[in-house]
């Protein structure tokens, strides 16, 4: 039987042959691809010629191509379209991939060649991009144990293998907990307050599950409207507690020991490599550069946000007391009374916006904005294989008709798809032998589904999420670098959110909204008074929102910024919950909920790549507010400003230090004033 993963992809643009791939293809494909990648590494290592940039650094960057493509297909689908069999394969394959990665980074002969070139770097005539690649390759080895003795190298291997399995299990547990809960309503009175769309969606979910009545789940398009609009307080409480105890229940999906073990192993690994903590290890290679700088940044933002947050929290509590006699204001009241207060203060109900945000129109709006800024054209095509019928596929070209990228978009929740929204890729961009090989980029979201009577109508929050992920996608699509490991979103994690967050700004601008915010029934463009209300309400409770983000950043730094000597995951002396409460002390406003724990479902830091990096969302907000200020000064569709952003940020990937790229675009380092002003905190 031929394995489609091991053949040349004879598909349009060499896209992944999703419809031909079966689960039984993965394991043998990984084995063959690792074998091939090892041969490529051996060829570099055993080269009898003296090491040069070309025969070592460049060769290394272009090695393992087949393995990288198979990995991207498998692990992307394990997030977007998983099943028990795939999860089992992931558990088997992850340690093998980790072992291979360690084989490369701990290969003494290979490191000798890299080191020899690195030591003569000043006498070599290298471009800035080549210098960056050389430095990253050298640091990649030294920061992954190449300078350790054999015993310590062995210890590092064991740690890495265990960590790769633990983060997978963590994610599987969170997904299982999300899918195991449902709120089944049979009494229509319990739907009071809920928007018609949410009720219709819940009726469809019940029907899909062969049940009478209405079913609400922990998937965001179901959960968030329920918490925001349901009048039944006890049911809001039930839903909120169910969401907050994912991974924190006495069952097989409990993540407490996994959290403690991950933290312990990350710290051990960092200390093995000579760093004080995991955060010290991670941040050395970030824009922020040090754990102290990050902590100071978070504390500084906290100082500015907390008074405003406290004022807004008390305003919300008073409002709930006056409106409904609520004396014990709780977390499950927050979204509900925020929405009610917003309606009262701004005469503005988020629900009235939804008819203006039909998914298809918002997609087309994002494309039109990309066309005006960067000259891109998106054409939906049906000749590209999909991993699910919901996926949309596009061919992206520039003004001259040159092929730029393949773009996949996957918008709705379903079983086997994790919550949230993310950008990923199936192939990065590079230049080899004069040919610019273009990328295959994907965004995955969980938006409100169409119902029997309505198309998919997005909340304004979902609109900004789509633009956020589209910003990441543009960063990937417009990549124009020589080396794959420096291409697109392969940048510092505290810089990677700039293109995504800056893109959200267009959702608040009249000139942009009028391109796509049209009533799905009448075609009427969104009225100016609604646009003004969106802008007015955009700062609503921003102090509370900022405090919430800072609390996550501080929790992340608490887990990763110190040595967890008090933790022994076999004999837990301090519970995850207690540790978390301590970390949240400076940001806590709502009463604690004993049954809930954030860390046990904090996928960003325990499953994704944001450990010691969650601060980067706020960090990048400083960059994005400062960058968008420039667009506003020159015009939000100013071609010259957009070209500068494309040339110095979107196309450059990780070819230079991020601050250098930013300064080339903006002319100066970012100033926090623009963010504080936008957030109403100044």
Coordinates of N, CA, C and O in Angstrom, one line a residue, residues 226-376:
X226 N -24.4 32.1 27.0 CA -25.1 31.6 28.2 C -24.7 32.5 29.4 O -25.5 32.9 30.2
X227 N -23.4 32.6 29.6 CA -22.9 33.4 30.8 C -23.3 34.9 30.7 O -23.4 35.6 31.7
X228 N -23.4 35.3 29.4 CA -23.6 36.8 29.2 C -25.1 37.1 29.3 O -25.4 38.2 29.7
X229 N -26.0 36.2 28.9 CA -27.4 36.6 28.8 C -28.4 35.8 29.6 O -29.5 36.3 29.9
X230 N -28.1 34.6 30.1 CA -29.1 33.8 30.8 C -29.5 34.5 32.1 O -28.7 34.8 32.9
X231 N -30.8 34.7 32.3 CA -31.3 35.3 33.5 C -31.2 34.3 34.7 O -31.1 34.8 35.8
X232 N -31.2 33.0 34.4 CA -31.2 32.0 35.5 C -29.9 32.0 36.2 O -28.9 31.4 35.6
X233 N -29.7 32.6 37.3 CA -28.4 32.8 38.0 C -27.8 31.4 38.4 O -26.6 31.2 38.3
X234 N -28.7 30.5 38.9 CA -28.1 29.2 39.3 C -27.6 28.4 38.2 O -26.6 27.7 38.3
X235 N -28.2 28.5 37.0 CA -27.7 27.8 35.8 C -26.4 28.5 35.3 O -25.5 27.8 34.8
X236 N -26.3 29.8 35.4 CA -25.0 30.5 35.1 C -23.9 30.0 36.0 O -22.8 29.7 35.5
X237 N -24.3 29.9 37.2 CA -23.3 29.4 38.2 C -22.8 28.0 37.8 O -21.6 27.7 37.8
X238 N -23.8 27.1 37.5 CA -23.4 25.7 37.1 C -22.5 25.7 36.0 O -21.5 25.0 36.0
X239 N -22.8 26.5 34.9 CA -22.0 26.5 33.7 C -20.6 27.1 34.0 O -19.6 26.5 33.6
X240 N -20.5 28.2 34.8 CA -19.2 28.8 35.1 C -18.3 27.8 35.9 O -17.1 27.7 35.7
X241 N -18.9 27.1 36.9 CA -18.2 26.2 37.7 C -17.7 25.0 36.9 O -16.5 24.6 37.0
X242 N -18.6 24.6 36.0 CA -18.2 23.4 35.1 C -17.0 23.8 34.2 O -16.0 23.1 34.0
X243 N -17.0 25.1 33.7 CA -15.9 25.6 32.8 C -14.6 25.7 33.7 O -13.5 25.5 33.2
X244 N -14.8 26.2 34.9 CA -13.6 26.5 35.7 C -13.0 25.3 36.4 O -11.9 25.4 37.0
X245 N -13.6 24.1 36.3 CA -13.0 23.0 37.0 C -12.5 22.0 36.0 O -12.2 20.8 36.4
X246 N -12.3 22.4 34.8 CA -11.7 21.5 33.8 C -10.3 21.1 34.3 O -9.5 21.9 34.6
X247 N -10.0 19.8 34.3 CA -8.7 19.3 34.8 C -8.5 19.4 36.3 O -7.4 19.1 36.8
X248 N -9.6 19.8 37.0 CA -9.5 20.0 38.5 C -10.5 19.1 39.2 O -10.9 19.5 40.3
X249 N -10.9 18.0 38.6 CA -11.9 17.2 39.2 C -11.3 15.8 39.6 O -10.3 15.5 39.0
X250 N -11.9 15.2 40.5 CA -11.4 13.9 40.9 C -11.8 12.8 39.9 O -12.7 12.0 40.2
X251 N -11.1 12.8 38.8 CA -11.4 11.8 37.7 C -10.1 11.6 36.9 O -9.1 12.2 37.2
X252 N -10.2 10.8 35.9 CA -9.0 10.4 35.1 C -8.4 11.6 34.3 O -7.3 11.5 33.8
X253 N -9.2 12.7 34.2 CA -8.7 13.9 33.4 C -8.1 14.9 34.3 O -7.9 16.1 33.9
X254 N -7.8 14.6 35.6 CA -7.2 15.6 36.5 C -5.8 16.0 36.0 O -5.0 15.1 35.8
X255 N -5.6 17.3 36.0 CA -4.3 17.8 35.5 C -3.3 18.3 36.6 O -2.3 18.8 36.3
X256 N -3.7 18.2 37.9 CA -2.9 18.8 38.9 C -1.5 18.3 39.0 O -0.5 19.0 39.0
X257 N -1.4 16.9 39.0 CA 0.0 16.4 39.1 C 0.8 16.7 37.8 O 2.0 16.8 37.8
X258 N 0.1 16.7 36.7 CA 0.7 17.0 35.4 C 1.3 18.4 35.4 O 2.4 18.7 35.0
X259 N 0.5 19.4 35.9 CA 1.0 20.8 36.0 C 2.3 20.8 36.9 O 3.3 21.4 36.5
X260 N 2.2 20.2 38.1 CA 3.4 20.3 39.0 C 4.6 19.6 38.4 O 5.7 20.1 38.5
X261 N 4.4 18.5 37.7 CA 5.5 17.8 37.0 C 6.1 18.6 35.9 O 7.3 18.6 35.7
X262 N 5.2 19.2 35.1 CA 5.7 20.0 33.9 C 6.6 21.1 34.5 O 7.7 21.4 34.0
X263 N 6.1 21.8 35.5 CA 6.8 23.0 36.1 C 8.2 22.5 36.7 O 9.2 23.1 36.4
X264 N 8.1 21.4 37.4 CA 9.3 20.8 38.0 C 10.4 20.5 36.9 O 11.5 20.8 37.0
X265 N 9.9 19.8 35.9 CA 10.8 19.4 34.8 C 11.4 20.5 34.0 O 12.6 20.6 33.6
X266 N 10.5 21.5 33.7 CA 11.0 22.7 33.0 C 12.1 23.4 33.8 O 13.1 23.9 33.2
X267 N 11.9 23.5 35.1 CA 12.9 24.2 35.9 C 14.2 23.4 36.0 O 15.3 23.9 35.8
X268 N 14.1 22.0 36.1 CA 15.2 21.2 36.2 C 16.1 21.3 34.9 O 17.3 21.4 34.9
X269 N 15.3 21.3 33.8 CA 16.0 21.5 32.5 C 16.8 22.8 32.4 O 17.9 22.8 31.9
X270 N 16.1 23.9 32.8 CA 16.8 25.2 32.7 C 18.0 25.2 33.6 O 19.1 25.7 33.2
X271 N 17.9 24.6 34.8 CA 19.0 24.6 35.7 C 20.2 23.7 35.2 O 21.3 24.0 35.4
X272 N 19.8 22.7 34.6 CA 20.8 21.8 33.9 C 21.6 22.6 32.9 O 22.8 22.4 32.8
X273 N 21.0 23.5 32.3 CA 21.6 24.3 31.2 C 22.3 25.6 31.8 O 22.8 26.4 31.0
X274 N 22.2 25.7 33.1 CA 22.9 26.9 33.8 C 22.0 28.1 34.0 O 22.5 29.2 34.2
X275 N 20.7 28.0 33.9 CA 19.8 29.1 34.2 C 19.1 29.0 35.5 O 18.9 27.9 36.0
X276 N 18.7 30.1 36.1 CA 18.1 30.1 37.4 C 16.7 29.4 37.3 O 16.3 28.7 38.2
X277 N 16.0 29.7 36.3 CA 14.6 29.1 36.1 C 14.2 29.0 34.7 O 15.0 29.5 33.8
X278 N 13.1 28.4 34.4 CA 12.6 28.2 33.0 C 12.4 29.6 32.4 O 12.7 29.8 31.2
X279 N 11.9 30.6 33.2 CA 11.6 31.9 32.6 C 13.0 32.5 32.2 O 13.1 33.2 31.2
X280 N 14.0 32.4 33.0 CA 15.3 33.0 32.7 C 15.8 32.3 31.4 O 16.4 33.0 30.6
X281 N 15.6 31.0 31.2 CA 16.1 30.4 30.0 C 15.3 30.9 28.8 O 15.9 31.3 27.8
X282 N 14.0 30.9 28.9 CA 13.1 31.3 27.8 C 13.4 32.8 27.4 O 13.5 33.1 26.2
X283 N 13.4 33.7 28.3 CA 13.4 35.1 28.0 C 14.7 35.6 27.5 O 14.7 36.7 26.9
X284 N 15.8 34.9 27.7 CA 17.1 35.3 27.2 C 17.0 35.6 25.7 O 17.6 36.5 25.1
X285 N 16.1 34.8 25.0 CA 16.0 34.9 23.5 C 14.7 35.7 23.1 O 14.3 35.5 22.0
X286 N 14.1 36.4 24.0 CA 12.9 37.2 23.6 C 13.2 38.7 23.6 O 14.3 39.1 24.1
X287 N 12.3 39.4 23.1 CA 12.4 40.8 23.0 C 12.6 41.4 24.4 O 13.4 42.4 24.6
X288 N 12.0 40.8 25.4 CA 12.0 41.3 26.8 C 13.4 41.1 27.4 O 13.8 41.8 28.3
X289 N 14.0 40.0 27.0 CA 15.4 39.7 27.4 C 15.6 39.1 28.8 O 16.5 38.3 29.0
X290 N 14.8 39.5 29.8 CA 15.0 38.9 31.1 C 13.7 38.8 31.9 O 12.7 39.5 31.7
X291 N 13.7 37.9 32.9 CA 12.5 37.7 33.8 C 12.2 38.9 34.6 O 11.0 39.3 34.8
X292 N 13.3 39.7 35.0 CA 13.0 40.9 35.8 C 12.3 41.9 34.9 O 11.4 42.6 35.4
X293 N 12.7 42.0 33.7 CA 12.1 43.0 32.8 C 10.6 42.7 32.6 O 9.8 43.6 32.6
X294 N 10.3 41.4 32.5 CA 8.9 41.0 32.3 C 8.1 41.3 33.5 O 7.0 41.9 33.5
X295 N 8.6 40.9 34.7 CA 7.9 41.1 36.0 C 7.7 42.6 36.2 O 6.6 43.1 36.6
X296 N 8.7 43.4 35.9 CA 8.6 44.9 36.0 C 7.5 45.4 35.1 O 6.7 46.3 35.5
X297 N 7.5 44.9 33.9 CA 6.5 45.4 32.9 C 5.1 45.1 33.4 O 4.2 45.9 33.4
X298 N 4.9 43.8 33.9 CA 3.6 43.4 34.4 C 3.2 44.2 35.6 O 2.0 44.7 35.7
X299 N 4.1 44.4 36.5 CA 3.8 45.2 37.8 C 3.5 46.6 37.4 O 2.6 47.2 38.0
X300 N 4.2 47.2 36.5 CA 4.1 48.6 36.1 C 2.7 48.8 35.5 O 1.9 49.7 35.8
X301 N 2.3 47.8 34.6 CA 0.9 47.8 34.0 C -0.1 47.6 35.0 O -1.2 48.3 35.0
X302 N 0.2 46.8 36.0 CA -0.8 46.5 37.1 C -1.1 47.8 37.9 O -2.2 48.1 38.3
X303 N 0.0 48.5 38.2 CA -0.1 49.7 39.0 C -1.0 50.7 38.3 O -1.8 51.4 38.9
X304 N -0.9 50.8 36.9 CA -1.7 51.7 36.2 C -3.2 51.2 36.0 O -4.1 52.0 36.0
X305 N -3.3 49.9 35.9 CA -4.7 49.4 35.6 C -5.5 49.1 36.9 O -6.7 49.2 36.8
X306 N -4.9 48.8 38.0 CA -5.6 48.3 39.1 C -6.6 49.3 39.7 O -7.8 49.0 40.0
X307 N -6.2 50.6 39.9 CA -7.2 51.5 40.4 C -8.5 51.6 39.5 O -9.6 51.6 40.1
X308 N -8.3 51.6 38.2 CA -9.4 51.7 37.3 C -10.2 50.4 37.4 O -11.4 50.4 37.4
X309 N -9.5 49.3 37.5 CA -10.2 48.0 37.5 C -11.1 47.9 38.8 O -12.2 47.4 38.8
X310 N -10.5 48.3 39.9 CA -11.2 48.3 41.2 C -12.5 49.2 41.1 O -13.6 48.8 41.6
X311 N -12.3 50.4 40.5 CA -13.4 51.3 40.4 C -14.5 50.7 39.5 O -15.7 50.7 39.9
X312 N -14.1 50.0 38.4 CA -15.1 49.4 37.5 C -15.8 48.2 38.2 O -17.0 47.9 38.0
X313 N -15.0 47.4 39.0 CA -15.6 46.2 39.7 C -16.6 46.7 40.7 O -17.7 46.1 40.7
X314 N -16.3 47.8 41.4 CA -17.3 48.3 42.4 C -18.5 48.8 41.7 O -19.7 48.7 42.2
X315 N -18.3 49.5 40.5 CA -19.4 50.0 39.7 C -20.4 48.8 39.3 O -21.6 48.9 39.4
X316 N -19.8 47.7 38.9 CA -20.5 46.5 38.5 C -21.3 45.9 39.6 O -22.4 45.5 39.5
X317 N -20.6 45.8 40.8 CA -21.2 45.3 42.0 C -22.4 46.1 42.4 O -23.5 45.6 42.7
X318 N -22.2 47.4 42.4 CA -23.3 48.3 42.8 C -24.5 48.2 41.9 O -25.7 48.2 42.3
X319 N -24.2 48.1 40.6 CA -25.2 48.0 39.6 C -26.0 46.7 39.8 O -27.3 46.7 39.7
X320 N -25.4 45.6 40.1 CA -26.0 44.3 40.3 C -26.9 44.4 41.6 O -28.0 43.8 41.6
X321 N -26.4 45.1 42.6 CA -27.2 45.2 43.8 C -28.4 46.0 43.6 O -29.5 45.6 44.0
X322 N -28.3 47.2 42.9 CA -29.4 48.0 42.6 C -30.4 47.4 41.7 O -31.6 47.5 41.9
X323 N -29.9 46.7 40.7 CA -30.8 46.1 39.7 C -31.6 44.9 40.2 O -32.8 44.8 40.0
X324 N -30.8 44.0 40.9 CA -31.5 42.7 41.2 C -31.2 42.3 42.7 O -31.5 41.1 43.0
X325 N -30.7 43.2 43.5 CA -30.5 42.9 44.9 C -29.4 41.9 45.1 O -29.5 41.1 46.1
X326 N -28.5 41.8 44.2 CA -27.4 40.8 44.4 C -26.4 41.3 45.4 O -25.7 42.3 45.2
X327 N -26.3 40.6 46.6 CA -25.4 41.0 47.7 C -24.1 40.3 47.6 O -23.1 40.7 48.1
X328 N -24.1 39.1 47.0 CA -22.8 38.3 46.9 C -22.4 38.2 45.5 O -22.6 37.1 44.8
X329 N -21.8 39.2 45.0 CA -21.4 39.3 43.5 C -20.4 38.3 43.2 O -19.3 38.2 43.9
X330 N -20.6 37.4 42.2 CA -19.7 36.3 41.9 C -19.2 36.3 40.5 O -19.8 37.1 39.6
X331 N -18.3 35.4 40.2 CA -17.7 35.4 38.8 C -18.8 35.1 37.7 O -18.7 35.7 36.6
X332 N -19.8 34.3 38.1 CA -20.9 34.0 37.1 C -21.8 35.2 36.9 O -22.7 35.1 36.1
X333 N -21.6 36.3 37.6 CA -22.4 37.5 37.5 C -21.7 38.5 36.6 O -22.3 39.5 36.1
X334 N -20.4 38.4 36.4 CA -19.6 39.4 35.8 C -20.0 39.7 34.4 O -20.4 40.9 34.0
X335 N -20.1 38.7 33.5 CA -20.4 38.9 32.1 C -21.9 39.4 31.9 O -22.2 40.3 31.1
X336 N -22.7 38.8 32.8 CA -24.2 39.1 32.7 C -24.4 40.6 33.0 O -25.1 41.3 32.3
X337 N -23.9 41.1 34.2 CA -24.2 42.5 34.6 C -23.3 43.5 33.7 O -23.7 44.6 33.6
X338 N -22.2 43.0 33.2 CA -21.4 43.9 32.3 C -22.2 44.2 31.1 O -22.3 45.4 30.7
X339 N -22.9 43.2 30.6 CA -23.7 43.4 29.4 C -24.9 44.3 29.7 O -25.2 45.2 28.9
X340 N -25.5 44.1 30.8 CA -26.7 44.9 31.2 C -26.2 46.4 31.4 O -26.9 47.3 31.0
X341 N -25.1 46.5 32.1 CA -24.6 47.9 32.4 C -24.2 48.6 31.0 O -24.5 49.8 30.8
X342 N -23.6 47.8 30.1 CA -23.2 48.4 28.8 C -24.5 48.9 28.1 O -24.5 50.0 27.5
X343 N -25.5 48.0 28.2 CA -26.8 48.4 27.5 C -27.3 49.7 28.1 O -27.8 50.6 27.4
X344 N -27.2 49.8 29.4 CA -27.8 51.0 30.1 C -26.9 52.3 29.8 O -27.5 53.3 29.5
X345 N -25.6 52.1 29.9 CA -24.7 53.3 29.7 C -24.7 53.8 28.3 O -24.6 55.0 28.0
X346 N -24.6 52.8 27.3 CA -24.4 53.2 25.9 C -25.6 52.9 25.1 O -25.6 53.1 23.8
X347 N -26.7 52.5 25.7 CA -27.9 52.1 24.9 C -27.5 51.2 23.8 O -27.7 51.4 22.6
X348 N -26.8 50.1 24.2 CA -26.1 49.3 23.3 C -26.1 47.8 23.7 O -25.6 47.5 24.7
X349 N -26.7 47.0 22.8 CA -26.7 45.6 23.1 C -25.9 44.9 22.0 O -26.2 45.1 20.8
X350 N -24.9 44.1 22.4 CA -24.0 43.4 21.4 C -24.8 42.7 20.4 O -24.4 42.5 19.3
X351 N -26.0 42.1 20.9 CA -26.8 41.3 20.0 C -27.3 42.0 18.7 O -27.5 41.4 17.7
X352 N -27.5 43.3 18.8 CA -28.0 44.1 17.7 C -26.9 44.2 16.6 O -27.2 44.6 15.4
X353 N -25.7 43.9 17.0 CA -24.6 44.0 16.0 C -24.6 42.7 15.1 O -24.2 42.8 13.9
X354 N -25.0 41.6 15.6 CA -24.8 40.3 14.9 C -25.3 40.3 13.5 O -24.6 39.8 12.6
X355 N -26.5 40.8 13.3 CA -27.0 40.8 11.9 C -26.1 41.4 10.9 O -26.2 41.1 9.7
X356 N -25.2 42.3 11.3 CA -24.3 43.1 10.4 C -23.0 42.3 10.2 O -22.2 42.7 9.4
X357 N -22.9 41.2 10.9 CA -21.6 40.5 10.8 C -21.8 39.0 10.4 O -21.5 38.1 11.1
X358 N -22.4 38.8 9.2 CA -22.4 37.5 8.6 C -21.0 37.0 8.3 O -20.2 37.8 7.8
X359 N -20.7 35.8 8.7 CA -19.4 35.3 8.6 C -18.8 35.5 7.2 O -17.7 36.1 7.1
X360 N -19.5 35.2 6.2 CA -19.0 35.3 4.8 C -18.6 36.8 4.5 O -17.6 37.0 3.8
X361 N -19.4 37.7 5.0 CA -19.1 39.1 4.8 C -17.9 39.6 5.5 O -17.1 40.4 5.0
X362 N -17.7 39.1 6.7 CA -16.5 39.4 7.5 C -15.3 38.9 6.9 O -14.2 39.6 6.8
X363 N -15.4 37.6 6.4 CA -14.2 37.0 5.7 C -13.9 37.9 4.5 O -12.7 38.3 4.3
X364 N -14.9 38.3 3.7 CA -14.6 39.1 2.5 C -14.1 40.5 2.9 O -13.3 41.1 2.2
X365 N -14.5 41.0 4.0 CA -14.0 42.3 4.5 C -12.6 42.2 4.9 O -11.8 43.1 4.6
X366 N -12.2 41.1 5.5 CA -10.7 40.9 5.9 C -9.9 40.9 4.6 O -8.8 41.5 4.5
X367 N -10.5 40.2 3.5 CA -9.7 40.1 2.3 C -9.6 41.5 1.6 O -8.6 41.9 1.0
X368 N -10.7 42.3 1.6 CA -10.7 43.6 1.0 C -9.7 44.5 1.7 O -9.0 45.3 1.0
X369 N -9.6 44.4 3.0 CA -8.7 45.3 3.8 C -7.2 44.9 3.4 O -6.4 45.7 3.2
X370 N -7.0 43.5 3.3 CA -5.7 43.0 2.9 C -5.3 43.5 1.5 O -4.2 43.8 1.1
X371 N -6.3 43.6 0.6 CA -6.1 44.0 -0.8 C -5.7 45.5 -0.8 O -4.8 45.9 -1.4
X372 N -6.4 46.3 0.0 CA -6.1 47.8 0.0 C -4.8 48.1 0.7 O -4.1 49.0 0.3
X373 N -4.4 47.3 1.7 CA -3.2 47.5 2.4 C -2.0 46.9 1.6 O -0.9 47.6 1.4
X374 N -2.1 45.6 1.2 CA -1.0 44.9 0.7 C -1.1 44.4 -0.7 O -0.3 43.6 -1.2
X375 N -2.2 44.8 -1.3 CA -2.4 44.3 -2.7 C -2.7 42.9 -2.9 O -2.4 42.3 -4.0
X376 N -3.2 42.2 -1.9 CA -3.5 40.8 -2.0 C -4.9 40.5 -2.5 O -5.8 41.2 -2.3

